[in-house]
């Protein structure tokens, strides 16, 4: 029997990617020719700050998600538990000046200004799948650099077995922090080998431009093979530790959110299955897709977990 695996992609999805690509090519040509002063495109208002960053190949099986969807449907509990509110509420967050504190098991520690942190790091565009634990999937062209490049500068010691990340705590600008929905500040963590993996990115932008505040400006983590909650936003502190960090979601609901949080269709969340996912922005008639092991990055990351029982270490 012939199994039809090639699903028809709705025109809306094809358009979002091709519009982005066309715009980018045109913009690059115009920038090269010195023709651009203001870009009237629908995606972002200007030639983005990062419009000239090199793009990697895009060979994923979901088209690039529309910028509008990625920046309008967000999870950011410091502002709201709703998905559309952070887009509005995050705008009053002050992100300049911004400092990053480095602590713990490393030779160099201290407080650094964001410009200082970014100095000498080459930005790249990385088009990654993103998968929320609530079963929506998207593909985002992030602008950032491998986290490892930054971490190595601080010379982590032999005791550095994990890396802990902390979000800004500023209830005057982050109204959600006045409510007990999570233990504040938001904390996440990675094992050091996960943190050093070349796929793990620190993002400063997306879609050729700076990160929208609701997507975690000015600095956020992107770990493409893990559920979205690992990708912590508005990072102000990185700490190298010997012990596994106590993360915000794990403290709030340990049976639901484990430390590893690898995308895994075979391990259900206690209240829902993770076997299928909805593509953000797709038509409501588009069937959900099968979730891929490690969000499709198994070839690159499965070896990090050799011998581990992934139902126990979820
Ligand atoms: N500080 C902070 N980081 C966070 C969150 C949050 O509430 N606060 N939500 C997480 C969750 S659950 C997801 S799915 C992603 C969402 O990223 P996006 O809004 O850019 O899609 O951010 C993650 N990072
Ligand atoms: Mo999430």
mmCIF file of C-alpha atoms and ligand atoms in Angstrom:
data_model
loop_
_atom_site.group_PDB
_atom_site.id
_atom_site.type_symbol
_atom_site.label_atom_id
_atom_site.label_comp_id
_atom_site.label_asym_id
_atom_site.label_seq_id
_atom_site.Cartn_x
_atom_site.Cartn_y
_atom_site.Cartn_z
ATOM 1 C CA UNK A 1 0.000 0.000 0.000
ATOM 2 C CA UNK A 2 1.203 3.438 -0.822
ATOM 3 C CA UNK A 3 1.290 5.697 2.199
ATOM 4 C CA UNK A 4 0.876 9.334 1.410
ATOM 5 C CA UNK A 5 3.321 11.152 3.618
ATOM 6 C CA UNK A 6 3.568 14.396 1.709
ATOM 7 C CA UNK A 7 0.994 16.629 3.340
ATOM 8 C CA UNK A 8 -0.200 19.683 1.509
ATOM 9 C CA UNK A 9 1.160 22.804 3.119
ATOM 10 C CA UNK A 10 -1.461 25.533 3.337
ATOM 11 C CA UNK A 11 -0.709 28.551 1.185
ATOM 12 C CA UNK A 12 -0.620 30.756 4.289
ATOM 13 C CA UNK A 13 2.444 28.892 5.565
ATOM 14 C CA UNK A 14 4.292 28.956 2.274
ATOM 15 C CA UNK A 15 3.714 32.665 1.997
ATOM 16 C CA UNK A 16 5.069 33.467 5.420
ATOM 17 C CA UNK A 17 8.372 31.842 4.612
ATOM 18 C CA UNK A 18 8.740 33.062 1.066
ATOM 19 C CA UNK A 19 7.812 36.608 2.011
ATOM 20 C CA UNK A 20 10.469 36.583 4.690
ATOM 21 C CA UNK A 21 13.055 35.111 2.326
ATOM 22 C CA UNK A 22 12.244 37.450 -0.526
ATOM 23 C CA UNK A 23 12.332 40.413 1.749
ATOM 24 C CA UNK A 24 15.668 39.326 3.141
ATOM 25 C CA UNK A 25 17.253 38.816 -0.292
ATOM 26 C CA UNK A 26 15.959 42.118 -1.559
ATOM 27 C CA UNK A 27 17.050 43.876 1.594
ATOM 28 C CA UNK A 28 20.538 42.427 1.343
ATOM 29 C CA UNK A 29 20.810 43.511 -2.280
ATOM 30 C CA UNK A 30 19.619 46.996 -1.414
ATOM 31 C CA UNK A 31 21.907 47.269 1.575
ATOM 32 C CA UNK A 32 24.776 46.192 -0.665
ATOM 33 C CA UNK A 33 23.884 48.898 -3.150
ATOM 34 C CA UNK A 34 23.397 51.457 -0.394
ATOM 35 C CA UNK A 35 19.772 51.980 -1.390
ATOM 36 C CA UNK A 36 17.998 51.429 1.896
ATOM 37 C CA UNK A 37 17.160 54.094 4.383
ATOM 38 C CA UNK A 38 13.820 52.843 5.654
ATOM 39 C CA UNK A 39 12.310 49.498 4.804
ATOM 40 C CA UNK A 40 8.535 49.585 4.515
ATOM 41 C CA UNK A 41 8.125 45.795 4.828
ATOM 42 C CA UNK A 42 5.332 44.182 6.756
ATOM 43 C CA UNK A 43 7.560 42.034 8.940
ATOM 44 C CA UNK A 44 9.655 44.646 10.707
ATOM 45 C CA UNK A 45 9.673 48.358 10.167
ATOM 46 C CA UNK A 46 13.351 48.938 9.357
ATOM 47 C CA UNK A 47 16.226 47.147 7.776
ATOM 48 C CA UNK A 48 16.738 45.224 10.960
ATOM 49 C CA UNK A 49 19.761 45.923 13.058
ATOM 50 C CA UNK A 50 20.988 42.429 12.186
ATOM 51 C CA UNK A 51 19.962 42.322 8.518
ATOM 52 C CA UNK A 52 23.507 41.589 7.397
ATOM 53 C CA UNK A 53 24.064 38.596 9.684
ATOM 54 C CA UNK A 54 24.942 35.415 7.769
ATOM 55 C CA UNK A 55 22.153 32.869 7.425
ATOM 56 C CA UNK A 56 22.595 29.135 7.737
ATOM 57 C CA UNK A 57 20.762 26.758 5.415
ATOM 58 C CA UNK A 58 17.087 26.249 6.128
ATOM 59 C CA UNK A 59 16.244 22.606 5.682
ATOM 60 C CA UNK A 60 13.576 22.010 8.275
ATOM 61 C CA UNK A 61 10.260 20.393 7.447
ATOM 62 C CA UNK A 62 8.134 23.267 8.775
ATOM 63 C CA UNK A 63 8.302 26.622 7.011
ATOM 64 C CA UNK A 64 9.577 29.625 8.914
ATOM 65 C CA UNK A 65 6.792 30.861 11.154
ATOM 66 C CA UNK A 66 5.473 34.327 10.516
ATOM 67 C CA UNK A 67 7.131 37.010 12.662
ATOM 68 C CA UNK A 68 3.690 38.259 13.611
ATOM 69 C CA UNK A 69 2.789 34.895 15.180
ATOM 70 C CA UNK A 70 6.121 34.444 16.965
ATOM 71 C CA UNK A 71 5.965 37.906 18.487
ATOM 72 C CA UNK A 72 2.251 37.854 19.373
ATOM 73 C CA UNK A 73 1.795 34.417 20.941
ATOM 74 C CA UNK A 74 4.348 34.267 23.735
ATOM 75 C CA UNK A 75 4.869 32.729 27.141
ATOM 76 C CA UNK A 76 6.315 35.204 29.628
ATOM 77 C CA UNK A 77 4.881 34.818 33.108
ATOM 78 C CA UNK A 78 6.714 37.873 34.445
ATOM 79 C CA UNK A 79 4.087 39.825 32.515
ATOM 80 C CA UNK A 80 1.078 37.559 32.281
ATOM 81 C CA UNK A 81 0.046 33.937 32.121
ATOM 82 C CA UNK A 82 -1.854 34.819 28.950
ATOM 83 C CA UNK A 83 -0.136 34.435 25.590
ATOM 84 C CA UNK A 84 -1.136 37.719 23.985
ATOM 85 C CA UNK A 85 -0.642 40.100 26.945
ATOM 86 C CA UNK A 86 3.191 40.036 27.146
ATOM 87 C CA UNK A 87 3.378 41.715 23.740
ATOM 88 C CA UNK A 88 1.727 44.769 25.258
ATOM 89 C CA UNK A 89 2.883 44.593 28.884
ATOM 90 C CA UNK A 90 6.578 43.948 28.146
ATOM 91 C CA UNK A 91 6.990 47.209 26.272
ATOM 92 C CA UNK A 92 7.581 49.192 29.435
ATOM 93 C CA UNK A 93 10.478 46.979 30.529
ATOM 94 C CA UNK A 94 13.713 48.953 30.512
ATOM 95 C CA UNK A 95 16.421 46.891 28.837
ATOM 96 C CA UNK A 96 19.108 49.535 28.509
ATOM 97 C CA UNK A 97 21.404 49.584 30.429
ATOM 98 C CA UNK A 98 21.672 45.820 30.953
ATOM 99 C CA UNK A 99 24.227 43.852 32.905
ATOM 100 C CA UNK A 100 25.100 40.175 33.114
ATOM 101 C CA UNK A 101 26.502 38.781 36.333
ATOM 102 C CA UNK A 102 28.796 35.753 36.176
ATOM 103 C CA UNK A 103 29.120 33.727 39.382
ATOM 104 C CA UNK A 104 30.281 30.426 40.778
ATOM 105 C CA UNK A 105 32.744 27.830 39.559
ATOM 106 C CA UNK A 106 34.756 29.871 37.090
ATOM 107 C CA UNK A 107 38.099 31.657 37.111
ATOM 108 C CA UNK A 108 36.605 34.907 35.895
ATOM 109 C CA UNK A 109 33.462 36.204 37.525
ATOM 110 C CA UNK A 110 31.899 39.620 37.881
ATOM 111 C CA UNK A 111 29.360 41.978 36.417
ATOM 112 C CA UNK A 112 29.594 42.900 32.752
ATOM 113 C CA UNK A 113 27.692 45.349 30.602
ATOM 114 C CA UNK A 114 25.795 43.832 27.686
ATOM 115 C CA UNK A 115 28.035 45.522 25.108
ATOM 116 C CA UNK A 116 31.053 44.089 26.867
ATOM 117 C CA UNK A 117 29.442 40.634 26.875
ATOM 118 C CA UNK A 118 28.765 40.752 23.143
ATOM 119 C CA UNK A 119 32.109 42.196 22.193
ATOM 120 C CA UNK A 120 34.062 40.010 19.798
ATOM 121 C CA UNK A 121 31.285 37.436 19.410
ATOM 122 C CA UNK A 122 30.231 36.814 15.829
ATOM 123 C CA UNK A 123 26.477 36.798 15.433
ATOM 124 C CA UNK A 124 24.861 34.156 13.261
ATOM 125 C CA UNK A 125 21.337 33.540 12.109
ATOM 126 C CA UNK A 126 20.190 30.088 13.215
ATOM 127 C CA UNK A 127 16.856 28.810 11.998
ATOM 128 C CA UNK A 128 15.626 26.434 14.675
ATOM 129 C CA UNK A 129 12.510 24.501 15.478
ATOM 130 C CA UNK A 130 10.997 25.563 18.761
ATOM 131 C CA UNK A 131 8.548 23.426 20.723
ATOM 132 C CA UNK A 132 6.557 24.456 23.751
ATOM 133 C CA UNK A 133 5.521 21.906 26.358
ATOM 134 C CA UNK A 134 1.984 23.041 25.579
ATOM 135 C CA UNK A 135 2.441 21.372 22.179
ATOM 136 C CA UNK A 136 2.827 24.219 19.765
ATOM 137 C CA UNK A 137 5.719 24.221 17.352
ATOM 138 C CA UNK A 138 7.312 26.955 15.304
ATOM 139 C CA UNK A 139 10.442 27.700 13.300
ATOM 140 C CA UNK A 140 12.274 30.887 14.161
ATOM 141 C CA UNK A 141 15.294 32.566 12.560
ATOM 142 C CA UNK A 142 17.166 33.557 15.707
ATOM 143 C CA UNK A 143 20.145 35.892 15.723
ATOM 144 C CA UNK A 144 22.699 34.910 18.306
ATOM 145 C CA UNK A 145 25.873 33.041 19.097
ATOM 146 C CA UNK A 146 26.677 29.662 20.593
ATOM 147 C CA UNK A 147 26.464 29.908 24.381
ATOM 148 C CA UNK A 148 29.738 27.947 24.611
ATOM 149 C CA UNK A 149 31.651 30.839 23.049
ATOM 150 C CA UNK A 150 30.621 33.079 25.902
ATOM 151 C CA UNK A 151 30.952 30.520 28.705
ATOM 152 C CA UNK A 152 34.513 29.592 27.754
ATOM 153 C CA UNK A 153 35.647 33.177 28.278
ATOM 154 C CA UNK A 154 34.960 32.843 31.994
ATOM 155 C CA UNK A 155 37.053 29.673 32.250
ATOM 156 C CA UNK A 156 34.702 27.356 34.145
ATOM 157 C CA UNK A 157 36.541 25.121 36.637
ATOM 158 C CA UNK A 158 36.406 21.319 36.946
ATOM 159 C CA UNK A 159 33.620 21.768 39.506
ATOM 160 C CA UNK A 160 31.354 23.436 36.968
ATOM 161 C CA UNK A 161 28.960 20.563 36.246
ATOM 162 C CA UNK A 162 25.890 22.705 35.564
ATOM 163 C CA UNK A 163 25.015 26.213 34.436
ATOM 164 C CA UNK A 164 22.207 28.161 36.082
ATOM 165 C CA UNK A 165 20.468 31.106 34.405
ATOM 166 C CA UNK A 166 18.375 33.761 36.139
ATOM 167 C CA UNK A 167 15.885 36.248 34.720
ATOM 168 C CA UNK A 168 15.640 39.861 35.814
ATOM 169 C CA UNK A 169 13.572 40.443 38.971
ATOM 170 C CA UNK A 170 11.905 43.856 38.724
ATOM 171 C CA UNK A 171 8.273 43.724 39.860
ATOM 172 C CA UNK A 172 7.811 47.448 39.167
ATOM 173 C CA UNK A 173 8.138 46.692 35.452
ATOM 174 C CA UNK A 174 7.171 43.023 35.470
ATOM 175 C CA UNK A 175 3.676 42.950 36.936
ATOM 176 C CA UNK A 176 3.401 39.160 36.905
ATOM 177 C CA UNK A 177 6.132 39.045 39.569
ATOM 178 C CA UNK A 178 3.629 40.502 42.034
ATOM 179 C CA UNK A 179 1.695 37.253 41.809
ATOM 180 C CA UNK A 180 2.680 33.841 43.101
ATOM 181 C CA UNK A 181 2.307 31.939 39.832
ATOM 182 C CA UNK A 182 5.984 30.899 39.883
ATOM 183 C CA UNK A 183 8.817 31.278 42.393
ATOM 184 C CA UNK A 184 10.596 34.466 41.283
ATOM 185 C CA UNK A 185 13.009 35.145 39.773
ATOM 186 C CA UNK A 186 12.642 32.624 36.939
ATOM 187 C CA UNK A 187 15.588 30.237 37.029
ATOM 188 C CA UNK A 188 16.652 27.639 34.483
ATOM 189 C CA UNK A 189 19.606 25.336 34.125
ATOM 190 C CA UNK A 190 21.541 23.069 31.821
ATOM 191 C CA UNK A 191 24.130 20.379 32.402
ATOM 192 C CA UNK A 192 27.508 21.770 31.329
ATOM 193 C CA UNK A 193 27.713 19.516 28.257
ATOM 194 C CA UNK A 194 24.264 20.691 27.166
ATOM 195 C CA UNK A 195 25.281 24.291 27.728
ATOM 196 C CA UNK A 196 28.459 23.773 25.677
ATOM 197 C CA UNK A 197 26.662 21.956 22.846
ATOM 198 C CA UNK A 198 27.003 23.866 19.553
ATOM 199 C CA UNK A 199 23.214 23.962 19.065
ATOM 200 C CA UNK A 200 22.669 25.900 22.298
ATOM 201 C CA UNK A 201 22.312 29.537 21.424
ATOM 202 C CA UNK A 202 22.184 32.826 23.256
ATOM 203 C CA UNK A 203 19.881 34.989 21.171
ATOM 204 C CA UNK A 204 19.914 38.759 20.907
ATOM 205 C CA UNK A 205 17.625 39.001 17.898
ATOM 206 C CA UNK A 206 15.240 37.307 15.509
ATOM 207 C CA UNK A 207 14.055 37.943 11.936
ATOM 208 C CA UNK A 208 17.009 40.218 11.166
ATOM 209 C CA UNK A 209 16.329 42.524 14.062
ATOM 210 C CA UNK A 210 16.625 42.908 17.797
ATOM 211 C CA UNK A 211 14.533 40.603 19.964
ATOM 212 C CA UNK A 212 11.109 41.981 20.740
ATOM 213 C CA UNK A 213 10.818 42.492 24.483
ATOM 214 C CA UNK A 214 8.087 39.870 24.735
ATOM 215 C CA UNK A 215 10.460 37.310 23.212
ATOM 216 C CA UNK A 216 13.102 37.892 25.860
ATOM 217 C CA UNK A 217 15.167 40.955 24.979
ATOM 218 C CA UNK A 218 17.932 41.739 25.368
ATOM 219 C CA UNK A 219 19.359 38.257 25.949
ATOM 220 C CA UNK A 220 17.643 34.881 25.973
ATOM 221 C CA UNK A 221 18.556 31.246 25.744
ATOM 222 C CA UNK A 222 17.446 28.998 22.870
ATOM 223 C CA UNK A 223 17.814 25.237 23.365
ATOM 224 C CA UNK A 224 16.129 23.763 20.305
ATOM 225 C CA UNK A 225 15.850 20.134 21.437
ATOM 226 C CA UNK A 226 14.149 20.980 24.734
ATOM 227 C CA UNK A 227 10.717 22.269 25.636
ATOM 228 C CA UNK A 228 10.356 26.027 25.440
ATOM 229 C CA UNK A 229 10.451 26.672 29.180
ATOM 230 C CA UNK A 230 14.196 25.920 29.197
ATOM 231 C CA UNK A 231 14.724 28.880 26.847
ATOM 232 C CA UNK A 232 14.853 31.501 29.591
ATOM 233 C CA UNK A 233 14.308 35.157 28.732
ATOM 234 C CA UNK A 234 15.855 38.424 29.920
ATOM 235 C CA UNK A 235 18.906 36.783 31.481
ATOM 236 C CA UNK A 236 20.783 38.813 34.111
ATOM 237 C CA UNK A 237 22.859 36.096 35.759
ATOM 238 C CA UNK A 238 24.784 32.981 34.779
ATOM 239 C CA UNK A 239 26.176 30.815 37.561
ATOM 240 C CA UNK A 240 28.443 27.765 37.199
ATOM 241 C CA UNK A 241 27.536 25.161 39.802
ATOM 242 C CA UNK A 242 28.535 21.733 40.975
ATOM 243 C CA UNK A 243 24.970 20.774 41.911
ATOM 244 C CA UNK A 244 21.960 20.602 39.622
ATOM 245 C CA UNK A 245 20.205 23.974 39.745
ATOM 246 C CA UNK A 246 16.725 24.189 41.205
ATOM 247 C CA UNK A 247 14.673 25.536 38.326
ATOM 248 C CA UNK A 248 11.498 27.614 38.581
ATOM 249 C CA UNK A 249 9.180 25.189 36.819
ATOM 250 C CA UNK A 250 10.633 22.196 38.601
ATOM 251 C CA UNK A 251 10.023 23.911 41.967
ATOM 252 C CA UNK A 252 6.490 24.853 40.985
ATOM 253 C CA UNK A 253 5.445 21.423 39.688
ATOM 254 C CA UNK A 254 8.169 18.765 40.020
ATOM 255 C CA UNK A 255 6.056 15.934 38.649
ATOM 256 C CA UNK A 256 5.245 17.934 35.506
ATOM 257 C CA UNK A 257 8.462 19.729 34.630
ATOM 258 C CA UNK A 258 11.739 17.877 34.956
ATOM 259 C CA UNK A 259 15.215 19.325 34.767
ATOM 260 C CA UNK A 260 16.032 17.841 31.359
ATOM 261 C CA UNK A 261 12.795 18.650 29.524
ATOM 262 C CA UNK A 262 13.954 17.079 26.285
ATOM 263 C CA UNK A 263 11.257 17.024 23.621
ATOM 264 C CA UNK A 264 10.122 13.407 23.693
ATOM 265 C CA UNK A 265 6.955 12.080 22.045
ATOM 266 C CA UNK A 266 7.184 8.908 24.129
ATOM 267 C CA UNK A 267 7.062 10.597 27.525
ATOM 268 C CA UNK A 268 3.745 12.274 28.248
ATOM 269 C CA UNK A 269 3.292 15.311 30.400
ATOM 270 C CA UNK A 270 1.168 13.970 33.314
ATOM 271 C CA UNK A 271 -1.862 15.916 32.087
ATOM 272 C CA UNK A 272 -1.492 15.567 28.320
ATOM 273 C CA UNK A 273 0.340 13.657 25.605
ATOM 274 C CA UNK A 274 3.406 15.070 23.879
ATOM 275 C CA UNK A 275 3.030 12.834 20.810
ATOM 276 C CA UNK A 276 1.595 15.487 18.514
ATOM 277 C CA UNK A 277 2.113 19.183 17.958
ATOM 278 C CA UNK A 278 0.283 22.105 16.398
ATOM 279 C CA UNK A 279 2.229 24.381 14.067
ATOM 280 C CA UNK A 280 1.841 27.995 15.162
ATOM 281 C CA UNK A 281 0.129 30.043 12.477
ATOM 282 C CA UNK A 282 -1.091 27.055 10.487
ATOM 283 C CA UNK A 283 -4.720 26.934 9.443
ATOM 284 C CA UNK A 284 -7.096 25.337 11.915
ATOM 285 C CA UNK A 285 -7.716 22.622 9.310
ATOM 286 C CA UNK A 286 -4.069 21.570 9.307
ATOM 287 C CA UNK A 287 -3.752 18.295 11.185
ATOM 288 C CA UNK A 288 -1.325 18.222 14.108
ATOM 289 C CA UNK A 289 2.073 16.730 13.280
ATOM 290 C CA UNK A 290 3.887 13.922 15.017
ATOM 291 C CA UNK A 291 6.395 15.271 17.544
ATOM 292 C CA UNK A 292 9.960 14.279 16.745
ATOM 293 C CA UNK A 293 12.395 12.882 19.302
ATOM 294 C CA UNK A 294 14.592 15.708 20.612
ATOM 295 C CA UNK A 295 12.482 18.014 18.444
ATOM 296 C CA UNK A 296 14.204 16.648 15.326
ATOM 297 C CA UNK A 297 17.749 17.128 16.638
ATOM 298 C CA UNK A 298 18.334 13.511 17.718
ATOM 299 C CA UNK A 299 21.342 13.045 15.433
ATOM 300 C CA UNK A 300 23.097 15.929 17.096
ATOM 301 C CA UNK A 301 22.114 15.455 20.753
ATOM 302 C CA UNK A 302 20.970 11.895 21.521
ATOM 303 C CA UNK A 303 24.511 10.924 22.548
ATOM 304 C CA UNK A 304 24.340 13.372 25.465
ATOM 305 C CA UNK A 305 21.805 11.048 27.100
ATOM 306 C CA UNK A 306 23.253 7.614 26.369
ATOM 307 C CA UNK A 307 22.350 5.177 29.127
ATOM 308 C CA UNK A 308 19.885 7.533 30.817
ATOM 309 C CA UNK A 309 16.311 6.429 31.447
ATOM 310 C CA UNK A 310 14.455 9.290 29.788
ATOM 311 C CA UNK A 311 11.160 8.407 31.462
ATOM 312 C CA UNK A 312 12.849 9.014 34.797
ATOM 313 C CA UNK A 313 15.004 11.965 33.727
ATOM 314 C CA UNK A 314 12.259 13.826 31.860
HETATM 315 N N1 LIG B 1 11.848 34.509 32.128
HETATM 316 C C1 LIG B 1 11.008 33.718 31.471
HETATM 317 N N2 LIG B 1 11.492 32.968 30.462
HETATM 318 C C2 LIG B 1 10.647 32.145 29.780
HETATM 319 C C3 LIG B 1 9.273 32.035 30.141
HETATM 320 C C4 LIG B 1 8.816 32.842 31.220
HETATM 321 O O1 LIG B 1 7.623 32.813 31.605
HETATM 322 N N3 LIG B 1 9.701 33.665 31.845
HETATM 323 N N4 LIG B 1 8.450 31.152 29.475
HETATM 324 C C5 LIG B 1 9.124 30.019 28.837
HETATM 325 C C6 LIG B 1 8.215 29.217 28.020
HETATM 326 S S1 LIG B 1 7.125 28.217 28.851
HETATM 327 C C7 LIG B 1 8.291 29.206 26.663
HETATM 328 S S2 LIG B 1 7.334 28.173 25.725
HETATM 329 C C8 LIG B 1 9.190 30.143 25.956
HETATM 330 C C9 LIG B 1 8.374 30.943 24.975
HETATM 331 O O2 LIG B 1 9.220 31.701 24.149
HETATM 332 P P1 LIG B 1 8.526 32.688 23.109
HETATM 333 O O3 LIG B 1 7.533 33.473 23.881
HETATM 334 O O4 LIG B 1 9.629 33.510 22.528
HETATM 335 O O5 LIG B 1 7.853 31.841 22.111
HETATM 336 O O6 LIG B 1 9.844 31.045 26.827
HETATM 337 C C10 LIG B 1 10.317 30.469 28.014
HETATM 338 N N5 LIG B 1 11.136 31.414 28.743
HETATM 339 MO MO1 LIG B 2 6.318 26.673 27.234
#
